[in-house]
mmCIF file of C-alpha atoms in Angstrom:
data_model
loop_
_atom_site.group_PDB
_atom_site.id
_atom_site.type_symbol
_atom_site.label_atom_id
_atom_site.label_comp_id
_atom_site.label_asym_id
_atom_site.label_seq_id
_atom_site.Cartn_x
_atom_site.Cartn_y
_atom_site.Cartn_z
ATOM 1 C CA UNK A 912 0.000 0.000 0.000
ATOM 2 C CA UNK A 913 1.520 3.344 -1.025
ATOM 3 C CA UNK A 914 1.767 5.621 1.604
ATOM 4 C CA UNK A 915 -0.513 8.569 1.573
ATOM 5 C CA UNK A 916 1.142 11.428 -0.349
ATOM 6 C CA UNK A 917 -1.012 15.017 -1.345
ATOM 7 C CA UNK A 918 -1.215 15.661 -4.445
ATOM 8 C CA UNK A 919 1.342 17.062 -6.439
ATOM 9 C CA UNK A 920 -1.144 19.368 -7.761
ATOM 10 C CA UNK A 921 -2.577 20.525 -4.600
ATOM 11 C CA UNK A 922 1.001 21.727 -2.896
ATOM 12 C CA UNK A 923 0.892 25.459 -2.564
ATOM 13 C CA UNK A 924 5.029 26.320 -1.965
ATOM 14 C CA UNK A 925 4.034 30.058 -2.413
ATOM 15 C CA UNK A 926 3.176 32.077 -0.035
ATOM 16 C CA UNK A 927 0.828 32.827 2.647
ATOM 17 C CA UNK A 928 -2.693 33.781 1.465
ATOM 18 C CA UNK A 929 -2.865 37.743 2.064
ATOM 19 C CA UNK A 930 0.617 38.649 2.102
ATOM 20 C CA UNK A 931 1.635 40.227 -1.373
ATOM 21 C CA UNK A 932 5.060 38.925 -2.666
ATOM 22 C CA UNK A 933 6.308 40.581 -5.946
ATOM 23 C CA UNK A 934 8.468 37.756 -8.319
ATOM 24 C CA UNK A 935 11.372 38.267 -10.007
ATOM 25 C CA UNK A 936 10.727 38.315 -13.982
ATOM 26 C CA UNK A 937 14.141 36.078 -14.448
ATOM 27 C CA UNK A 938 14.742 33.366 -11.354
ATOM 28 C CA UNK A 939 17.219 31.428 -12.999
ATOM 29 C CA UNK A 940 20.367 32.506 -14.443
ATOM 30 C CA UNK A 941 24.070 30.837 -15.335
ATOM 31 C CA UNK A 942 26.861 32.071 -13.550
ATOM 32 C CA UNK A 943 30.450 30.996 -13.709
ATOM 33 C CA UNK A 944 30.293 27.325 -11.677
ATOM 34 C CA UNK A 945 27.389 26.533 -14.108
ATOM 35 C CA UNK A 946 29.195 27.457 -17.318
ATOM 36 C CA UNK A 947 32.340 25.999 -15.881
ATOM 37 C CA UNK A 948 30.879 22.696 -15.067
ATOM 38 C CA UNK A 949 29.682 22.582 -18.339
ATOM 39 C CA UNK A 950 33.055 23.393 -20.041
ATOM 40 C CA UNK A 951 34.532 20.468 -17.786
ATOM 41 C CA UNK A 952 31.722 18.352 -19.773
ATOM 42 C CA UNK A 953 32.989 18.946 -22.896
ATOM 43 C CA UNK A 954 35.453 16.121 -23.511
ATOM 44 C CA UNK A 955 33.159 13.530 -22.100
ATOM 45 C CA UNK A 956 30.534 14.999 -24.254
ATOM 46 C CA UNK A 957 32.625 14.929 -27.234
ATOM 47 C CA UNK A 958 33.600 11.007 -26.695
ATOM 48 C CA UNK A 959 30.242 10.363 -26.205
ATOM 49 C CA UNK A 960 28.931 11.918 -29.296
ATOM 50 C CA UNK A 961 31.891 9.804 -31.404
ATOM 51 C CA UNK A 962 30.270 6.386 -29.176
ATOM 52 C CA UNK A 963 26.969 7.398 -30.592
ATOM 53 C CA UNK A 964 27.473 8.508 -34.127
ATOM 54 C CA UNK A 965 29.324 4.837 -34.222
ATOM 55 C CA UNK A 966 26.130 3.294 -33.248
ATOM 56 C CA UNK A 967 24.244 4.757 -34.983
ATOM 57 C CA UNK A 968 26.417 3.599 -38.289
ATOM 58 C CA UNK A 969 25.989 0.018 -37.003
ATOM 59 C CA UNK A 970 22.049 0.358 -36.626
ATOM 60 C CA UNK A 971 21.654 2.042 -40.299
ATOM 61 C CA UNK A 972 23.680 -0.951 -41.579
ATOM 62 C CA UNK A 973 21.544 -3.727 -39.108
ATOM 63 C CA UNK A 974 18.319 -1.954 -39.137
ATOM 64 C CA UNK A 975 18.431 1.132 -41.884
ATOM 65 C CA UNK A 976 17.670 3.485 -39.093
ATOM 66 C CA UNK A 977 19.052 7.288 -40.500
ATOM 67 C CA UNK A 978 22.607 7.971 -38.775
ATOM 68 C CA UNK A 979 20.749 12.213 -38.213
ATOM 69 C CA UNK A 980 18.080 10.700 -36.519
ATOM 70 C CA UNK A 981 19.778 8.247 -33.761
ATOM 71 C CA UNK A 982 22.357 11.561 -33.020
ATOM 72 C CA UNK A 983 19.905 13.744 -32.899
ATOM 73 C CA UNK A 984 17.482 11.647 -30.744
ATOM 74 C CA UNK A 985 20.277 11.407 -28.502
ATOM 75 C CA UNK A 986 21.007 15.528 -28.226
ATOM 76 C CA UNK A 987 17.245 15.684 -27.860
ATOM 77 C CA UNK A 988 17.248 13.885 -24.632
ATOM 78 C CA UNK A 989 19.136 16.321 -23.009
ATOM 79 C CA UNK A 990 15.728 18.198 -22.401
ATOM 80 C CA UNK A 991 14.499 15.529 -19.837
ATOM 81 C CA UNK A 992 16.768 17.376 -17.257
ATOM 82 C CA UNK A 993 14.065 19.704 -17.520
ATOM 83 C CA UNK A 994 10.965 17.755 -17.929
ATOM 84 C CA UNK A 995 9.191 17.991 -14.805
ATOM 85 C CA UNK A 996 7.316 13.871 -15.000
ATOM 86 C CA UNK A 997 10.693 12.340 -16.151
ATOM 87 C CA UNK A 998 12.144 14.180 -12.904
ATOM 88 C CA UNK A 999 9.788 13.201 -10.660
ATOM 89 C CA UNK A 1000 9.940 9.241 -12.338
ATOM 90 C CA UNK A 1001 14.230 9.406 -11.532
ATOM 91 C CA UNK A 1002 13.446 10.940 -7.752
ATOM 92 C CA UNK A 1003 11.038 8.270 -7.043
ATOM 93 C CA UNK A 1004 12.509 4.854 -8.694
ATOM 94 C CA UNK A 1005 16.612 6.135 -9.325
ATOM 95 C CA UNK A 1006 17.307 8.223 -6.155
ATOM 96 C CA UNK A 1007 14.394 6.533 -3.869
ATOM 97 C CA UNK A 1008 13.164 9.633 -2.989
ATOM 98 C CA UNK A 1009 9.077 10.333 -2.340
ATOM 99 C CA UNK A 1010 6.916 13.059 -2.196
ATOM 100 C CA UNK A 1011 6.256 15.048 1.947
ATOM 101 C CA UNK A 1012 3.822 12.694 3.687
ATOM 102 C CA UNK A 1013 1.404 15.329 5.043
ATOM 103 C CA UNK A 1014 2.972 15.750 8.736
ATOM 104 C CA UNK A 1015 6.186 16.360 6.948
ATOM 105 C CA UNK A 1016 4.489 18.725 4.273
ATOM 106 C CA UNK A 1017 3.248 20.905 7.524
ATOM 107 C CA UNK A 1018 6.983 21.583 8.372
ATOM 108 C CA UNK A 1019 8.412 22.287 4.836
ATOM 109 C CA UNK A 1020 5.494 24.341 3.334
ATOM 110 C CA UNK A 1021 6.190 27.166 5.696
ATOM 111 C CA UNK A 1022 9.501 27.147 5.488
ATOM 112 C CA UNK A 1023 9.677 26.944 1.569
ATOM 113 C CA UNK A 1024 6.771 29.790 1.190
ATOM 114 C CA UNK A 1025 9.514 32.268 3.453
ATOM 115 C CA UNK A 1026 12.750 31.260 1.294
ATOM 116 C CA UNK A 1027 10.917 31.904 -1.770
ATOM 117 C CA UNK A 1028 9.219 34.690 -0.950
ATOM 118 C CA UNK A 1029 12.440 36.311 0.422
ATOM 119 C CA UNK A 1030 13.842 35.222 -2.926
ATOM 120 C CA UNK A 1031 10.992 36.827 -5.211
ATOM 121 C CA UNK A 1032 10.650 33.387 -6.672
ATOM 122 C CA UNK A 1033 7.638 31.632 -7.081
ATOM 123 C CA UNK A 1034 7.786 28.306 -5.011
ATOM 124 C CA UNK A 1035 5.304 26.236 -6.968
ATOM 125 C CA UNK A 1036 7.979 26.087 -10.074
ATOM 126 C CA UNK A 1037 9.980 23.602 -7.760
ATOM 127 C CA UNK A 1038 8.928 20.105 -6.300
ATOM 128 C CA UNK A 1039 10.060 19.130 -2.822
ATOM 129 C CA UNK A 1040 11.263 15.334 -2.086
ATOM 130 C CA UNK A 1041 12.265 13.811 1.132
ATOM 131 C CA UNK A 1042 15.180 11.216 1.274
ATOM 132 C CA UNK A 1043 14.402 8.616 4.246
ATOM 133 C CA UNK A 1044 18.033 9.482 5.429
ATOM 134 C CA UNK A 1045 19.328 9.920 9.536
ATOM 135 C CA UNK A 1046 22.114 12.138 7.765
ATOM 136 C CA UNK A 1047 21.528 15.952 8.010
ATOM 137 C CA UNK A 1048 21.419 16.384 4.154
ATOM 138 C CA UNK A 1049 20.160 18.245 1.262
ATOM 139 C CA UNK A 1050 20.467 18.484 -2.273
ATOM 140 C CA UNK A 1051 19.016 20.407 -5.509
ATOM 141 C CA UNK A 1052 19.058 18.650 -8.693
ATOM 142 C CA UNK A 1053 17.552 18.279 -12.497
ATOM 143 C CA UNK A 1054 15.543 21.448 -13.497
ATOM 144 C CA UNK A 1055 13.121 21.540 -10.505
ATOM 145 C CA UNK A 1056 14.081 19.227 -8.016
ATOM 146 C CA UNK A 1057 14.723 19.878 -4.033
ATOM 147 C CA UNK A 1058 15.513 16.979 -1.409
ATOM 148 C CA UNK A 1059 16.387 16.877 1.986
ATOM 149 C CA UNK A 1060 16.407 14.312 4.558
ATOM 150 C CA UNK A 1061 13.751 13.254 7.085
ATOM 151 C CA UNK A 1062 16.469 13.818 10.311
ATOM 152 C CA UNK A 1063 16.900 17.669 8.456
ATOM 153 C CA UNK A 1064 12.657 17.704 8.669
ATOM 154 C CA UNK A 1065 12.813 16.419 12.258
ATOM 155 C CA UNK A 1066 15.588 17.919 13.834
ATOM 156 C CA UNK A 1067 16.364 20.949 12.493
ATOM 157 C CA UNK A 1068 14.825 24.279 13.711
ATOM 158 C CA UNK A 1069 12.687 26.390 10.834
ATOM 159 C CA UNK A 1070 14.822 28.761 10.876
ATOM 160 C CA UNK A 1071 18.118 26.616 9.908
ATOM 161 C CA UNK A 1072 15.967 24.470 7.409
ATOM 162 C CA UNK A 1073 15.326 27.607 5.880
ATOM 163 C CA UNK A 1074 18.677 28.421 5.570
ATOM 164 C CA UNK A 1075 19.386 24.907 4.329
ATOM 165 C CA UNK A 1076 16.903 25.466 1.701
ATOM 166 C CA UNK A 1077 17.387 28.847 0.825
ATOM 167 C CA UNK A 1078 20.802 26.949 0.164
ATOM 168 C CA UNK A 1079 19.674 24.464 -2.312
ATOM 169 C CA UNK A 1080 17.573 27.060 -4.168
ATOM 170 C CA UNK A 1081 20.896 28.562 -4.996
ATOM 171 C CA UNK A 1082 22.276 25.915 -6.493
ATOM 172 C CA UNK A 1083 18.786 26.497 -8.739
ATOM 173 C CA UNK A 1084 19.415 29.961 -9.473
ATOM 174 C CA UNK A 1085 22.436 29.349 -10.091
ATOM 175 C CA UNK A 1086 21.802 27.146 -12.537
ATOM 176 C CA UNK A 1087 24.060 24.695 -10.832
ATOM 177 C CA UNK A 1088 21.900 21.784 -10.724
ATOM 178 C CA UNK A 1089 20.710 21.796 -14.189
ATOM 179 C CA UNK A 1090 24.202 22.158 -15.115
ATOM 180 C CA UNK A 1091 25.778 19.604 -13.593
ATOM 181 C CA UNK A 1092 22.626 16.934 -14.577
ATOM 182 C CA UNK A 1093 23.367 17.838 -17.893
ATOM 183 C CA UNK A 1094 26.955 17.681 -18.034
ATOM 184 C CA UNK A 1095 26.990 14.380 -16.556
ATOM 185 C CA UNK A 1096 23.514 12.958 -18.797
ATOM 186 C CA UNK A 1097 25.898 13.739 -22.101
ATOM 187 C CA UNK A 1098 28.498 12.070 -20.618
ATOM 188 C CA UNK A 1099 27.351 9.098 -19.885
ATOM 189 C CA UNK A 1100 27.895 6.890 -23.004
ATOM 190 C CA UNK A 1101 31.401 7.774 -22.775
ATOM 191 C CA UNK A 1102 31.749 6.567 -18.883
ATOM 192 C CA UNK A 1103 29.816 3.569 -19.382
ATOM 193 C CA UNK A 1104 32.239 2.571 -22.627
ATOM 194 C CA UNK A 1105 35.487 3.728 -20.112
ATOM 195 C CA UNK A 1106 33.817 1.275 -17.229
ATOM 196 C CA UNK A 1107 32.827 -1.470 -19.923
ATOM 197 C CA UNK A 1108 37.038 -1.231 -20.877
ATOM 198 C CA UNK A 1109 38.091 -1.336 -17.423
ATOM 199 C CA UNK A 1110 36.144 -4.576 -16.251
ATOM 200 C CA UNK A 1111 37.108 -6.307 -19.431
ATOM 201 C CA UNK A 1112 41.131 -5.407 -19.276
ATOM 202 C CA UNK A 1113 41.924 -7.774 -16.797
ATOM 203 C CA UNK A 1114 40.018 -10.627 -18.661
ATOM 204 C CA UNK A 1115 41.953 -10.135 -21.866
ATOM 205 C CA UNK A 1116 44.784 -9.549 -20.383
ATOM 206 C CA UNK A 1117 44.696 -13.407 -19.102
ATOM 207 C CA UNK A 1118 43.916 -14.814 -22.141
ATOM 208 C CA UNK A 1119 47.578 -13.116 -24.184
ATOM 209 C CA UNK A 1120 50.392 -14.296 -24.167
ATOM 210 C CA UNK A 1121 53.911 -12.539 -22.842
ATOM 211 C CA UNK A 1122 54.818 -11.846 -26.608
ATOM 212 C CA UNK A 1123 51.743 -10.259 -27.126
ATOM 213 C CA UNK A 1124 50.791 -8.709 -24.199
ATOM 214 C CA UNK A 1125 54.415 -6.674 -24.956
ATOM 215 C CA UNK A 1126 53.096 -5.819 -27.875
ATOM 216 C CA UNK A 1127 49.723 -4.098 -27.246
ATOM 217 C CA UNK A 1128 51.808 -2.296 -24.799
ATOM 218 C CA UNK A 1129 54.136 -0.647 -26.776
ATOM 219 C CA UNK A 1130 51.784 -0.188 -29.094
ATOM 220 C CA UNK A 1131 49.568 1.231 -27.706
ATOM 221 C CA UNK A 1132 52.575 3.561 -26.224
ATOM 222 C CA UNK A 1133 53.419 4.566 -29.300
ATOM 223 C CA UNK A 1134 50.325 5.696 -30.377
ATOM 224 C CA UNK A 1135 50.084 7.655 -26.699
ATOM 225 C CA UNK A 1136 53.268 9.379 -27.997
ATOM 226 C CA UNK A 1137 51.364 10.324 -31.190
ATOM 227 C CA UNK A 1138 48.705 11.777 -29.745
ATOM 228 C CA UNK A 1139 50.366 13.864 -27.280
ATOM 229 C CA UNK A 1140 53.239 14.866 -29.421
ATOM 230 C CA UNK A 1141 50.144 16.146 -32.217
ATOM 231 C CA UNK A 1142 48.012 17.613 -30.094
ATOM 232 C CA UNK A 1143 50.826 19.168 -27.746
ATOM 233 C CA UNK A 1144 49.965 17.317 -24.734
ATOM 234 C CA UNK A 1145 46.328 18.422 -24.433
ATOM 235 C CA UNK A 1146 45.208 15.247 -23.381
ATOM 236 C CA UNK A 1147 46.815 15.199 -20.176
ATOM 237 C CA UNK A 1148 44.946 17.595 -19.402
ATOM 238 C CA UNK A 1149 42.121 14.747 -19.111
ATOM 239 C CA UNK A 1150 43.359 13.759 -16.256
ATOM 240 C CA UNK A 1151 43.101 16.789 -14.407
ATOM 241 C CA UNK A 1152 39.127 17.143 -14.946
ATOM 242 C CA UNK A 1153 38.553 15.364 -11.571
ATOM 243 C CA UNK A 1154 40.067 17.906 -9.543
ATOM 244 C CA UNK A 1155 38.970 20.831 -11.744
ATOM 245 C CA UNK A 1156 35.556 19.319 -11.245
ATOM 246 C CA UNK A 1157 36.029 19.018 -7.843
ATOM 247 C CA UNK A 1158 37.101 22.655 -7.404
ATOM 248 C CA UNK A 1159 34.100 24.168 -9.281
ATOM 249 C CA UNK A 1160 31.757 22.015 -7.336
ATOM 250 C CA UNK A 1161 33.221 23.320 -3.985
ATOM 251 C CA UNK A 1162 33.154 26.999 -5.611
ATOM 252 C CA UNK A 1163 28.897 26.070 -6.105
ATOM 253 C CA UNK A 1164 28.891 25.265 -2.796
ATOM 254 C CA UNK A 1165 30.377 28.721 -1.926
ATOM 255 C CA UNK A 1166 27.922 30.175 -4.475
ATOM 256 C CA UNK A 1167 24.685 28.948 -3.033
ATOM 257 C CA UNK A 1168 25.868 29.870 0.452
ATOM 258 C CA UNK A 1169 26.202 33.155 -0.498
ATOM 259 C CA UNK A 1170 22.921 33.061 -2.239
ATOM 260 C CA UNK A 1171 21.380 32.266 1.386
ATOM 261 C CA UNK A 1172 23.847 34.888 2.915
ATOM 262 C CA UNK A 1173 22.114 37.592 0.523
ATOM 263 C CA UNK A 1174 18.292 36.488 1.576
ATOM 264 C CA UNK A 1175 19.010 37.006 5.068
ATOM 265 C CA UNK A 1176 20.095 33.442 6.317
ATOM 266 C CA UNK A 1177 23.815 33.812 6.805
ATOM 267 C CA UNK A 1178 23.864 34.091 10.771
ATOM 268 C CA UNK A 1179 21.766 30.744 11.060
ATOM 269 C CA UNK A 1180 23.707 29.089 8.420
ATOM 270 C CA UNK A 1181 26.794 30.069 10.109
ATOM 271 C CA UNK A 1182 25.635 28.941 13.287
ATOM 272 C CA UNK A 1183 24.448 25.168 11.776
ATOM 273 C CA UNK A 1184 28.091 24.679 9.783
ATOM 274 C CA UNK A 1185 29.301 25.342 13.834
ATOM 275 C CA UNK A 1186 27.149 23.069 14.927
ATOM 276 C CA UNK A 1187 28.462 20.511 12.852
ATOM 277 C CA UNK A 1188 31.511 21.050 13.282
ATOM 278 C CA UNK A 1189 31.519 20.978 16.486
ATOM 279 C CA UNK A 1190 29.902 17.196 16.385
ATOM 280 C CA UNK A 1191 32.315 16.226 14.124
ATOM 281 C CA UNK A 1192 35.491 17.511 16.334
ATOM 282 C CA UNK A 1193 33.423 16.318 19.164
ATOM 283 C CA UNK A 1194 34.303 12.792 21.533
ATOM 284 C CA UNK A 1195 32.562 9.560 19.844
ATOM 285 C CA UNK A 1196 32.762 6.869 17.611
ATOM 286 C CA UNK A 1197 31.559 9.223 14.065
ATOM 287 C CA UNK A 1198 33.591 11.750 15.182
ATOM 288 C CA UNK A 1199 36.986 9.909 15.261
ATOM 289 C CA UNK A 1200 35.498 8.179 11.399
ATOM 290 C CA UNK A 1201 35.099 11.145 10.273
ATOM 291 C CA UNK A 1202 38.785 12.598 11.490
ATOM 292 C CA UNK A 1203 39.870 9.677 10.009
ATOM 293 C CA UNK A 1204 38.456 10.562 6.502
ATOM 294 C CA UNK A 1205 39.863 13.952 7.021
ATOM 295 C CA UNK A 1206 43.140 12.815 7.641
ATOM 296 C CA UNK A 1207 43.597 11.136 4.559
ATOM 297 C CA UNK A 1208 45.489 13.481 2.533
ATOM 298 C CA UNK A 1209 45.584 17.049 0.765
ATOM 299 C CA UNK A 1210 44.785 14.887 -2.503
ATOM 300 C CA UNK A 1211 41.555 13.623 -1.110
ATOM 301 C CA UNK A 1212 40.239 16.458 0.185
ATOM 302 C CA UNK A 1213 40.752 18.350 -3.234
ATOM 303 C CA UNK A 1214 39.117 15.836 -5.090
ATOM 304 C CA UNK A 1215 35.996 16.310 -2.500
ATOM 305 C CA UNK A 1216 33.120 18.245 -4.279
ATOM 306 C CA UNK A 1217 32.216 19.758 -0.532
ATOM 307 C CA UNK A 1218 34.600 22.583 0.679
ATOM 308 C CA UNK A 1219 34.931 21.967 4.655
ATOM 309 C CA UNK A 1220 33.241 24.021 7.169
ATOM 310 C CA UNK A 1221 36.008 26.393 8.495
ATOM 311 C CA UNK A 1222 35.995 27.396 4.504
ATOM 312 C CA UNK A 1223 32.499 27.676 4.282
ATOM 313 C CA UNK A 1224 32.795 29.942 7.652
ATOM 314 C CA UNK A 1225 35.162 31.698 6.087
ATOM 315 C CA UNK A 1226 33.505 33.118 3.231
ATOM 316 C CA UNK A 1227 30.301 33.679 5.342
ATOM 317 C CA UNK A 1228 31.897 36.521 7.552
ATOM 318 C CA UNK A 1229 31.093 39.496 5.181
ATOM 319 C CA UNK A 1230 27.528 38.480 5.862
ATOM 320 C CA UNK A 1231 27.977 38.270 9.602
ATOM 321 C CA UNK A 1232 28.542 41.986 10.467
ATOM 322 C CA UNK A 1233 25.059 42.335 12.064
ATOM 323 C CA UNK A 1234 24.942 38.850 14.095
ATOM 324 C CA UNK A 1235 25.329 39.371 17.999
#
């Protein structure tokens, strides 16, 4: 038996009946992290497109399907990100998210009707999911999408769910969420080929022998040396997309902070990152996990798509002027 969710159609995110809330005419634009995540998309994109023009050679010469129409088919799907049904199909069977049960609705509601408002944005254009999580977590994602855990429904106080929302709406703005969806959508035929390659290696590599397992390797070397010497070396830059990736995630992060900074929420966020921080550096069994984690290197932490909180802090102060 389903449990009972309100209808989708009869969520009113807005605001309160009676007060008068002007919205912006524009509530999405593209700053720098979105374009930049999308630039860092670009080779995978480009690998894909070569997997699926391939394809779609093989299926015009198996089934006489047009070449045009498999690549463009494939381009085309790239709206989905924004196609509200398809969104809500991924949350609900891909991420295992569902819809606010109705005691969990009279939490959120409020709170989303004041970060909107504050915002000028009109709350109904986004859909609110809860992740059955006992993590304090949140997330924006696809076009329209807004999760956050049922310990952040429970546990926090309004005011520092609002600030955790007014958070995730800035990764919306920002276009950060669409962004990265998209980047990583058009990339996926060229991951799942790279994945395909690396659980297959070691197979083939058992059935060669010594001879010509030396040879595929020096091949294969020489035709690395071709490639870098004719393109100058610009594919090693491949292999610095992780942490470039990593460091325009954690510059979203910084982003959408801001973005709750500006609406009025810096002082609470501020006060939940030292919250959390203080658990984390606190006595107990997570707390010395989670040291260990951080004590794994500079290299992890830079390919971590989360700056940390003293960061985070950091960057907050010019918002923090006013707080007592």
């Amino acid at each position: 038996m389903e449990d009972p969710i309100v209808p989708s159609d009869d969520l009113d995110y807005r605001h309160t009946p009676g007060t008068r809330v002007t919205y912006r005419a524009r509530h999405r634009t593209v700053d720098r992290t979105a374009w930049l995540r999308l630039a860092l998309h670009l080779p995978g994109f480009l690998v894909s497109l070569i997997l699926i023009l391939a394809t779609a050679i093989l299926l015009e010469a198996w089934l006489g399907a047009p070449t045009w129409l498999t690549a463009a088919l494939w381009l085309a799907s790239g709206g989905l990100v924004f196609h509200r049904p398809t969104q809500s199909l991924l949350a609900r069977h891909l991420l295992g998210l569902h819809r606010p049960l109705p005691h969990e609705l009279a939490v959120l509601a409020p709170v989303w009707r004041e970060v909107t408002a504050r915002a000028g944005i009109d709350g109904s254009r986004y859909r609110l999911w809860i992740e059955d999580s006992r993590d304090l977590n949140a997330f924006a994602a696809g076009g329209h999408l807004v999760g956050v855990t049922r310990y952040a429904v429970e546990h926090l106080p309004s005011a520092q769910l609002a600030a955790v929302l007014a958070h995730e709406l800035g990764h919306h703005t920002g276009g950060h969420a669409w962004a990265a969806l998209l980047g990583r959508w058009y990339a996926l035929p060229a991951r799942t080929a790279w994945r395909l390659l690396v659980r297959l290696r070691p197979r083939a590599a058992r059935g060669l022998t010594p001879g010509a397992a030396l040879a595929l390797t020096t091949a294969a070397g020489w035709l690395a040396y071709l490639t870098l010497a004719s393109t100058y070396g610009l594919p090693l830059l491949l292999a610095a997309l992780p942490w470039l990736s990593a460091a325009v995630a954690r510059r979203g992060e910084l982003r959408a902070d801001a973005h709750a900074a500006a609406l009025g929420f810096g002082p609470t966020l501020a006060a939940l990152l030292e919250q959390v921080r203080a658990e984390e550096d606190g006595p107990g069994q997570q707390a010395v996990a989670r040291a260990a984690v951080r004590g794994t290197g500079v290299l992890t932490r830079l390919l971590s798509a989360h700056p940390d909180h003293r960061t985070r802090l950091h960057h907050l102060r010019p918002y923090l002027s006013g707080r007592g």
